[in-house]
mmCIF file of C-alpha atoms in Angstrom:
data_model
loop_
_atom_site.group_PDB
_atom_site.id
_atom_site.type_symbol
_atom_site.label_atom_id
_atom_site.label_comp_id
_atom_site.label_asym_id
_atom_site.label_seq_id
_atom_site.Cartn_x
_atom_site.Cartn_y
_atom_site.Cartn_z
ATOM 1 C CA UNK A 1 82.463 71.585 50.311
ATOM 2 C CA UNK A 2 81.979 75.775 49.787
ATOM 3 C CA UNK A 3 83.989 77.355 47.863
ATOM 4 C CA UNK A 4 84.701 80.755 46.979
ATOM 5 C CA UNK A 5 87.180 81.872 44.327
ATOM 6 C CA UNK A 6 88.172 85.612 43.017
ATOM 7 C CA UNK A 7 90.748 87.025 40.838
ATOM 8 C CA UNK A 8 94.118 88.341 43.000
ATOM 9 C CA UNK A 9 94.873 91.318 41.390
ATOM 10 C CA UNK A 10 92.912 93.966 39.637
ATOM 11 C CA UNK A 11 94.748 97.657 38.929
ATOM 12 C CA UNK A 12 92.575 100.318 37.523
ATOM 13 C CA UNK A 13 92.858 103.883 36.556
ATOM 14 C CA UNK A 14 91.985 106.555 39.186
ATOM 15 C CA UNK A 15 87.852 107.724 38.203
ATOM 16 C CA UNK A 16 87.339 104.783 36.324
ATOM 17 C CA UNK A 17 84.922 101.880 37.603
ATOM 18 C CA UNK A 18 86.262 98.948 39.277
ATOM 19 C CA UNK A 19 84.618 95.780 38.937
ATOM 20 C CA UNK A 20 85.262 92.910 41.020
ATOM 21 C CA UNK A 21 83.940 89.307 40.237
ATOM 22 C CA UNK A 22 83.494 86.128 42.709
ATOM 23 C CA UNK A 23 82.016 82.699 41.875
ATOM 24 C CA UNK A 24 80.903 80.274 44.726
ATOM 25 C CA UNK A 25 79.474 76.693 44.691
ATOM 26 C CA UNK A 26 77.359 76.717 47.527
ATOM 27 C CA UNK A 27 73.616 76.683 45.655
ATOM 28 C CA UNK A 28 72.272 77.141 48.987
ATOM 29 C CA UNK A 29 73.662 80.275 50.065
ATOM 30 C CA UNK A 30 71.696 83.077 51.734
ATOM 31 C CA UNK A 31 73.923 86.035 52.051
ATOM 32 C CA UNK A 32 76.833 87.124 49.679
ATOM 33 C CA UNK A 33 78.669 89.736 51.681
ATOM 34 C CA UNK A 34 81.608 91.976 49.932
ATOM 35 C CA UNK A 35 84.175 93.252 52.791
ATOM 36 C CA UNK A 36 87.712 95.219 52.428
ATOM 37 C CA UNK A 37 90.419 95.273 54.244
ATOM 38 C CA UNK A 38 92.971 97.841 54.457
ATOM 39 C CA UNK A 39 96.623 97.549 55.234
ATOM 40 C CA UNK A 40 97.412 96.092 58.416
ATOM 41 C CA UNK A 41 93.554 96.291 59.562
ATOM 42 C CA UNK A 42 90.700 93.940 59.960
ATOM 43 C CA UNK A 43 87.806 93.221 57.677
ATOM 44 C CA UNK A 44 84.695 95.868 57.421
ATOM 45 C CA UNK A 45 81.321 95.073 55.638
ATOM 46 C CA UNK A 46 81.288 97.113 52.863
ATOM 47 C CA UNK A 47 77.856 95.866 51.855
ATOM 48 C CA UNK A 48 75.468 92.589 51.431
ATOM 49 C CA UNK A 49 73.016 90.923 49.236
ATOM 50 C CA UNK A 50 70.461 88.624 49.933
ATOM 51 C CA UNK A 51 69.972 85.756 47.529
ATOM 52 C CA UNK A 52 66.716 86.485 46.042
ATOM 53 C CA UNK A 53 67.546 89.787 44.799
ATOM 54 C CA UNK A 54 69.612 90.320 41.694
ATOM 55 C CA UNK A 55 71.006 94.430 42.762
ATOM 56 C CA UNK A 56 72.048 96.302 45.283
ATOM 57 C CA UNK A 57 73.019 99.934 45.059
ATOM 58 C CA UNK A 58 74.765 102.003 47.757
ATOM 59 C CA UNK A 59 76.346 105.192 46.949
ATOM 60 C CA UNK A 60 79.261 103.948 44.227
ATOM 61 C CA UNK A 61 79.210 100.568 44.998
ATOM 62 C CA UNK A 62 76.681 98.291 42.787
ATOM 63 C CA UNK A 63 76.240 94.377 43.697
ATOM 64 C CA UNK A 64 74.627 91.930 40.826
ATOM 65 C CA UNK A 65 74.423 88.264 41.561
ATOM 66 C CA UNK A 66 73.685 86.162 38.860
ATOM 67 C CA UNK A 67 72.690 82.976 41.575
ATOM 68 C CA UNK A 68 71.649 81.128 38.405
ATOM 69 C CA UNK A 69 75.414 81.122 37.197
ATOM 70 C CA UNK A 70 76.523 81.289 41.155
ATOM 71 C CA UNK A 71 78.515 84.776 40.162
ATOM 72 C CA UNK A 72 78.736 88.022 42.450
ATOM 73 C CA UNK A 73 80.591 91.455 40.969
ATOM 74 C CA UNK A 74 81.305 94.553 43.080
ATOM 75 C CA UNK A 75 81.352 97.426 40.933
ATOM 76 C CA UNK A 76 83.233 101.042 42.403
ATOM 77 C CA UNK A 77 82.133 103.807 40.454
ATOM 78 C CA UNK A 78 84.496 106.934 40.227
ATOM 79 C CA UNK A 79 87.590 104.949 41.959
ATOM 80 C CA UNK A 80 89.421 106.960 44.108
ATOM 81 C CA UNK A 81 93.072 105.984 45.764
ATOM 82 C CA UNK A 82 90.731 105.427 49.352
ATOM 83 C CA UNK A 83 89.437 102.657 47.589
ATOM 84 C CA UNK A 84 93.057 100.721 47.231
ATOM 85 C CA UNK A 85 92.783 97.813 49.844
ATOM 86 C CA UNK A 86 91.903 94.092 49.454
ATOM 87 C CA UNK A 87 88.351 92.968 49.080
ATOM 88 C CA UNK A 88 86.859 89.697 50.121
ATOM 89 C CA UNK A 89 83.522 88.045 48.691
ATOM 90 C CA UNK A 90 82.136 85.389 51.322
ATOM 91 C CA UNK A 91 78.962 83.341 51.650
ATOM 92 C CA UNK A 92 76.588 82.022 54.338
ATOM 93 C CA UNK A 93 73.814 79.603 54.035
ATOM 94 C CA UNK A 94 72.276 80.693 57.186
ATOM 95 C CA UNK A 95 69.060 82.608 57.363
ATOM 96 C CA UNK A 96 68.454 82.836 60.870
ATOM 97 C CA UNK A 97 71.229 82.168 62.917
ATOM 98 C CA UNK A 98 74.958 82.960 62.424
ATOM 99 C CA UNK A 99 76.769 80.372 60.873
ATOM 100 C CA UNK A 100 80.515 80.330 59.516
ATOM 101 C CA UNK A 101 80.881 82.732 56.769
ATOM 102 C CA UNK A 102 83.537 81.295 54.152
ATOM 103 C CA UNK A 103 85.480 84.198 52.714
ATOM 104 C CA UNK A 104 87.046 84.242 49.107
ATOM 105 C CA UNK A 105 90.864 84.451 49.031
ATOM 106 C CA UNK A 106 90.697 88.015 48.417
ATOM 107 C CA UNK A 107 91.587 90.176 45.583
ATOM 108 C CA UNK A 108 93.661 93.649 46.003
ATOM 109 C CA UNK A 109 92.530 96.581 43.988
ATOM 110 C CA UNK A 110 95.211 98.867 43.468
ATOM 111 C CA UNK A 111 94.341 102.544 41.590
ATOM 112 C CA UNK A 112 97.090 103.909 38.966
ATOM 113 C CA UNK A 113 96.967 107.716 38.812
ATOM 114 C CA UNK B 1 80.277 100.290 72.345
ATOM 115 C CA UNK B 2 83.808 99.105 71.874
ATOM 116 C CA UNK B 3 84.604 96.739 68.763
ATOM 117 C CA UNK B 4 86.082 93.549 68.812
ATOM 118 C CA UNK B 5 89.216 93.680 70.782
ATOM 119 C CA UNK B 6 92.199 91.104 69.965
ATOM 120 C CA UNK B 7 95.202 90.951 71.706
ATOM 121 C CA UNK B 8 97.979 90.724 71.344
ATOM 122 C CA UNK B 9 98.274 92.587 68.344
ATOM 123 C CA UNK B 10 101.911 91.135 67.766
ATOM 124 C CA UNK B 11 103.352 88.254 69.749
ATOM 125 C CA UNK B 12 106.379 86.994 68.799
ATOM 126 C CA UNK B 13 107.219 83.300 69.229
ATOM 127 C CA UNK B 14 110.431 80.707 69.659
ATOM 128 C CA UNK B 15 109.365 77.162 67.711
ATOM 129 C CA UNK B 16 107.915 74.747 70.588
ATOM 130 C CA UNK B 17 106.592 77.852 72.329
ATOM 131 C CA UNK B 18 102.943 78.535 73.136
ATOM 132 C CA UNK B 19 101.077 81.122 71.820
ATOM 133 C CA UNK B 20 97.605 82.217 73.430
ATOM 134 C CA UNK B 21 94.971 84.674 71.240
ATOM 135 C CA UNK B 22 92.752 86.345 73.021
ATOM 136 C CA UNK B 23 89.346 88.125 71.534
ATOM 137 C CA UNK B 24 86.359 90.002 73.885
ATOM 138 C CA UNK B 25 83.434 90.319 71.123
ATOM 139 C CA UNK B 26 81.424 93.586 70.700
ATOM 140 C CA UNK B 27 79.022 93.862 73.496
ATOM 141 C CA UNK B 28 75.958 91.556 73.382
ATOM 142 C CA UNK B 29 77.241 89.506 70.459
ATOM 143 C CA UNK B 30 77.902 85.655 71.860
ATOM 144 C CA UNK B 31 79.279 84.253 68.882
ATOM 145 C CA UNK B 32 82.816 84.015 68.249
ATOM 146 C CA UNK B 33 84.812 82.875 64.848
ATOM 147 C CA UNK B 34 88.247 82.383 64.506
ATOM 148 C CA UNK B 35 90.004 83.127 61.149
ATOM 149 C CA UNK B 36 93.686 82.623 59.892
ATOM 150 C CA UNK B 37 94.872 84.721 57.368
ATOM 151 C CA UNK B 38 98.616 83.653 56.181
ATOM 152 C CA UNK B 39 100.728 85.708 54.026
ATOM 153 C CA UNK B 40 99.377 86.709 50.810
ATOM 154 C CA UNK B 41 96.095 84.376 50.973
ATOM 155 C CA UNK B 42 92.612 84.860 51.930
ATOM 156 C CA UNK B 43 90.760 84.227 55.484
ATOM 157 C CA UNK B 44 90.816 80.686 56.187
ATOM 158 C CA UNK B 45 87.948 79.425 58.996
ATOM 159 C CA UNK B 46 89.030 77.889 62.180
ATOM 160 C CA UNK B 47 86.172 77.641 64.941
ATOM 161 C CA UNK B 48 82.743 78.904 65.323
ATOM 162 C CA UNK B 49 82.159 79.349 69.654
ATOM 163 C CA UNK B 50 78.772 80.177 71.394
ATOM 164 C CA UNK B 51 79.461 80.795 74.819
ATOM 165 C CA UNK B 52 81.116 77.207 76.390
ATOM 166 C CA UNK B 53 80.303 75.726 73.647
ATOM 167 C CA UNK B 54 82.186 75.105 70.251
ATOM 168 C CA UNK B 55 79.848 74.776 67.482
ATOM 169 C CA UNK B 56 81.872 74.122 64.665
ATOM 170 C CA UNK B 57 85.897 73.566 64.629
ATOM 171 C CA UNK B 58 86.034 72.241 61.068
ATOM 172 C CA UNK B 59 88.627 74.426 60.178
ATOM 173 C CA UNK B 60 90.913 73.793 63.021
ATOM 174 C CA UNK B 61 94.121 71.369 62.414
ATOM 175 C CA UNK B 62 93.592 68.961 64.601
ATOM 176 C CA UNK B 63 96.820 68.819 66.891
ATOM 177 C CA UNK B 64 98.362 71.422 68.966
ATOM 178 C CA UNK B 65 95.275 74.205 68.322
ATOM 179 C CA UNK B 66 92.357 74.910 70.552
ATOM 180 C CA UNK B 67 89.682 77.085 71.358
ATOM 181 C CA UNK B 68 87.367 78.243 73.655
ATOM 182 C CA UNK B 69 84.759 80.764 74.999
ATOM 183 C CA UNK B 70 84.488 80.214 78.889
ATOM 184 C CA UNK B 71 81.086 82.189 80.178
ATOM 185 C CA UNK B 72 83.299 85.050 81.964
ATOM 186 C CA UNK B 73 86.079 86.386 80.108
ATOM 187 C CA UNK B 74 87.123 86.783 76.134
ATOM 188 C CA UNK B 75 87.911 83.546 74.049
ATOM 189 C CA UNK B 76 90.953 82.257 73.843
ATOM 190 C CA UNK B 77 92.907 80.452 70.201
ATOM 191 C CA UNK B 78 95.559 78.453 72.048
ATOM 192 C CA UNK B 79 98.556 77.236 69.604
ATOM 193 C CA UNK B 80 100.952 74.661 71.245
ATOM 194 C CA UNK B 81 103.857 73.931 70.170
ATOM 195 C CA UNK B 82 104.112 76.400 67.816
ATOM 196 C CA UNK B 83 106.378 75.883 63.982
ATOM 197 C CA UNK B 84 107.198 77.979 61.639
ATOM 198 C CA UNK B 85 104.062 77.887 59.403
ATOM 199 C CA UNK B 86 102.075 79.067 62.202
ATOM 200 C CA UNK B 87 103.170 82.458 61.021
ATOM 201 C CA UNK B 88 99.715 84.169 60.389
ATOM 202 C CA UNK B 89 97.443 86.888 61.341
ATOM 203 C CA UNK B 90 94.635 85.541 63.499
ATOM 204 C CA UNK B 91 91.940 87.357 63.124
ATOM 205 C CA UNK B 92 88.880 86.606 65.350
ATOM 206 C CA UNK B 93 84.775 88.464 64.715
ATOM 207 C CA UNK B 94 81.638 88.116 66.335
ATOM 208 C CA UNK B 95 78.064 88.758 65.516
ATOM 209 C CA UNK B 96 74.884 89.420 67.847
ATOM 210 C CA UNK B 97 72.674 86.916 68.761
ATOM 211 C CA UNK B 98 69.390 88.366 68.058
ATOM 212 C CA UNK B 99 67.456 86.351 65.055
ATOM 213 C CA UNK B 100 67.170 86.921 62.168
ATOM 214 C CA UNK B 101 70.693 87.598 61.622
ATOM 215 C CA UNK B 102 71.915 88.713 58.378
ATOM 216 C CA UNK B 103 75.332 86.853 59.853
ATOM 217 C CA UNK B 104 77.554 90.228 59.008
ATOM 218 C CA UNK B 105 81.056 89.128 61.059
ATOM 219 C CA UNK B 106 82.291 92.068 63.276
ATOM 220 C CA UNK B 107 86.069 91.540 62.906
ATOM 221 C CA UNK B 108 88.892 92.766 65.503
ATOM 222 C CA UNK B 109 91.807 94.267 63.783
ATOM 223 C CA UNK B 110 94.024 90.971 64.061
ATOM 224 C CA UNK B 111 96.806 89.038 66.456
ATOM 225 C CA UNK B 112 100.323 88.729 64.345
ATOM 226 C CA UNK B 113 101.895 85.461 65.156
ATOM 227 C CA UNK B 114 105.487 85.849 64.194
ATOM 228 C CA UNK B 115 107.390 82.741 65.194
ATOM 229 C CA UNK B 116 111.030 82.177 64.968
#
C-alpha cells in the first residue's frame, strides 16, 4: 500500500533554513501537499505541488520533488520561532476528485535561539 | 463561511462507554474524512463519506467504530465500547466538491477522546 515516511525531529537555529524531507511509494501520486500543525490545533495547508513540476516557491517556503527518486523537501528560509509546530507531508493519487490523502507521521521542527 | 466544526472538543470517557464525534464540513464541501491522530504519531485515515454514502472505510478497525454522513445534519465517528487505546485526537476535514479538485483537506481543530 502508500506510504509516507519523514524524519521526527529536526531542531534548527533561529534565521537559519529549515529543510524538511519526505519519501513516499505511491508512483502514481498527483498531489504532494506539506501541512503544519500547531499545538493543540488542526492541520493547515501550508502549500502543494503537483507532480509534474519539480519547484514551488511561496514567500520562504521552497518545495522540490525529485518524483524520479519519490522524495519531497520543504525548505523555510529565515526560520523564525512562528515556524515551531509539526509538519506533515501527504499524497493523493487523485486528479479530479477528492480521494483519501495519506499523511506522513509528521516531523516537529523546533527553533533554538 | 465557518470552518470545519468538530465537537466535542474534549469528551472524556469510562472503558465500555460510547463515544460519538461529530463534524459539520465547511459550507458546500460534501466530502468528509475521518483521521486519528494518537499520541506522538502522525494522522492515521479512517473513512472517506460523500453524503449517505461511505466511500472508503479502509482505515477503520473493523469492530465497535462507525461512521456516517446522513443528508441533514454533520457526520458522526461513533466508537462503542470504548478501551483504553482509543485515546486519540479525532480529527475530521472536508473538501468541496467542485472538479478538478486539487484534494487540499479542510481540517476542524480536533475531538480529544480521553478514556479512563
Amino acid at each position: 500500500g502508500e506510504d509516507v515516511e519523514q524524519s521526527l525531529f529536526l531542531s534548527v537555529r533561529e534565521g537559519d533554513s529549515s529543510v524538511i524531507n519526505c519519501t513516499y511509494t505511491d508512483s502514481s501520486s498527483t498531489y504532494l501537499y506539506w501541512y503544519k500543525q500547531e499545538p493543540g490545533a488542526g492541520l493547515q495547508l501550508l502549500t502543494y505541488i503537483f507532480s509534474n513540476m519539480d519547484m514551488k516557491q511561496d514567500q520562504r517556503l521552497t518545495v522540490l520533488l525529485n518524483k524520479k527518486d519519490k522524495h519531497l523537501s520543504l525548505r523555510i528560509a529565515d526560520t523564525q520561532t512562528g515556524d515551531s509546530a509539526i509538519y506533515f507531508c501527504a499524497e493523493s493519487s487523485a486528479y479530479s476528485s477528492a480521494s483519501k490523502i495519506i499523511f506522513g507521521s509528521g516531523t516537529r521542527l523546533s527553533i533554538r535561539p | 463561511n465557518a470552518g470545519v466544526m468538530q465537537n466535542p472538543r474534549h469528551l472524556v470517557r469510562r472503558r465500555g462507554q460510547e463515544a460519538r464525534l461529530r463534524c459539520s464540513p465547511m459550507k458546500g464541501h460534501s466530502h468528509v474524512y475521518w483521521y486519528r491522530q494518537l499520541p506522538e504519531e502522525g494522522l492515521k485515515f479512517m473513512v472517506y463519506l460523500q453524503k449517505e454514502n461511505i466511500i472508503d472505510e479502509s482505515g477503520m478497525p473493523k469492530e465497535r467504530f462507525s461512521a456516517e454522513f446522513p443528508k441533514e445534519g454533520p457526520s458522526i465517528l461513533r466508537i462503542q465500547q470504548v478501551v483504553r487505546g482509543d485515546s486519540a485526537a479525532y480529527f475530521c476535514a472536508s473538501s468541496p466538491t467542485q472538479e478538478p479538485n486539487t484534494g487540499e483537506l479542510f481540517f476542524g481543530e480536533g475531538s480529544r477522546l480521553t478514556v479512563l
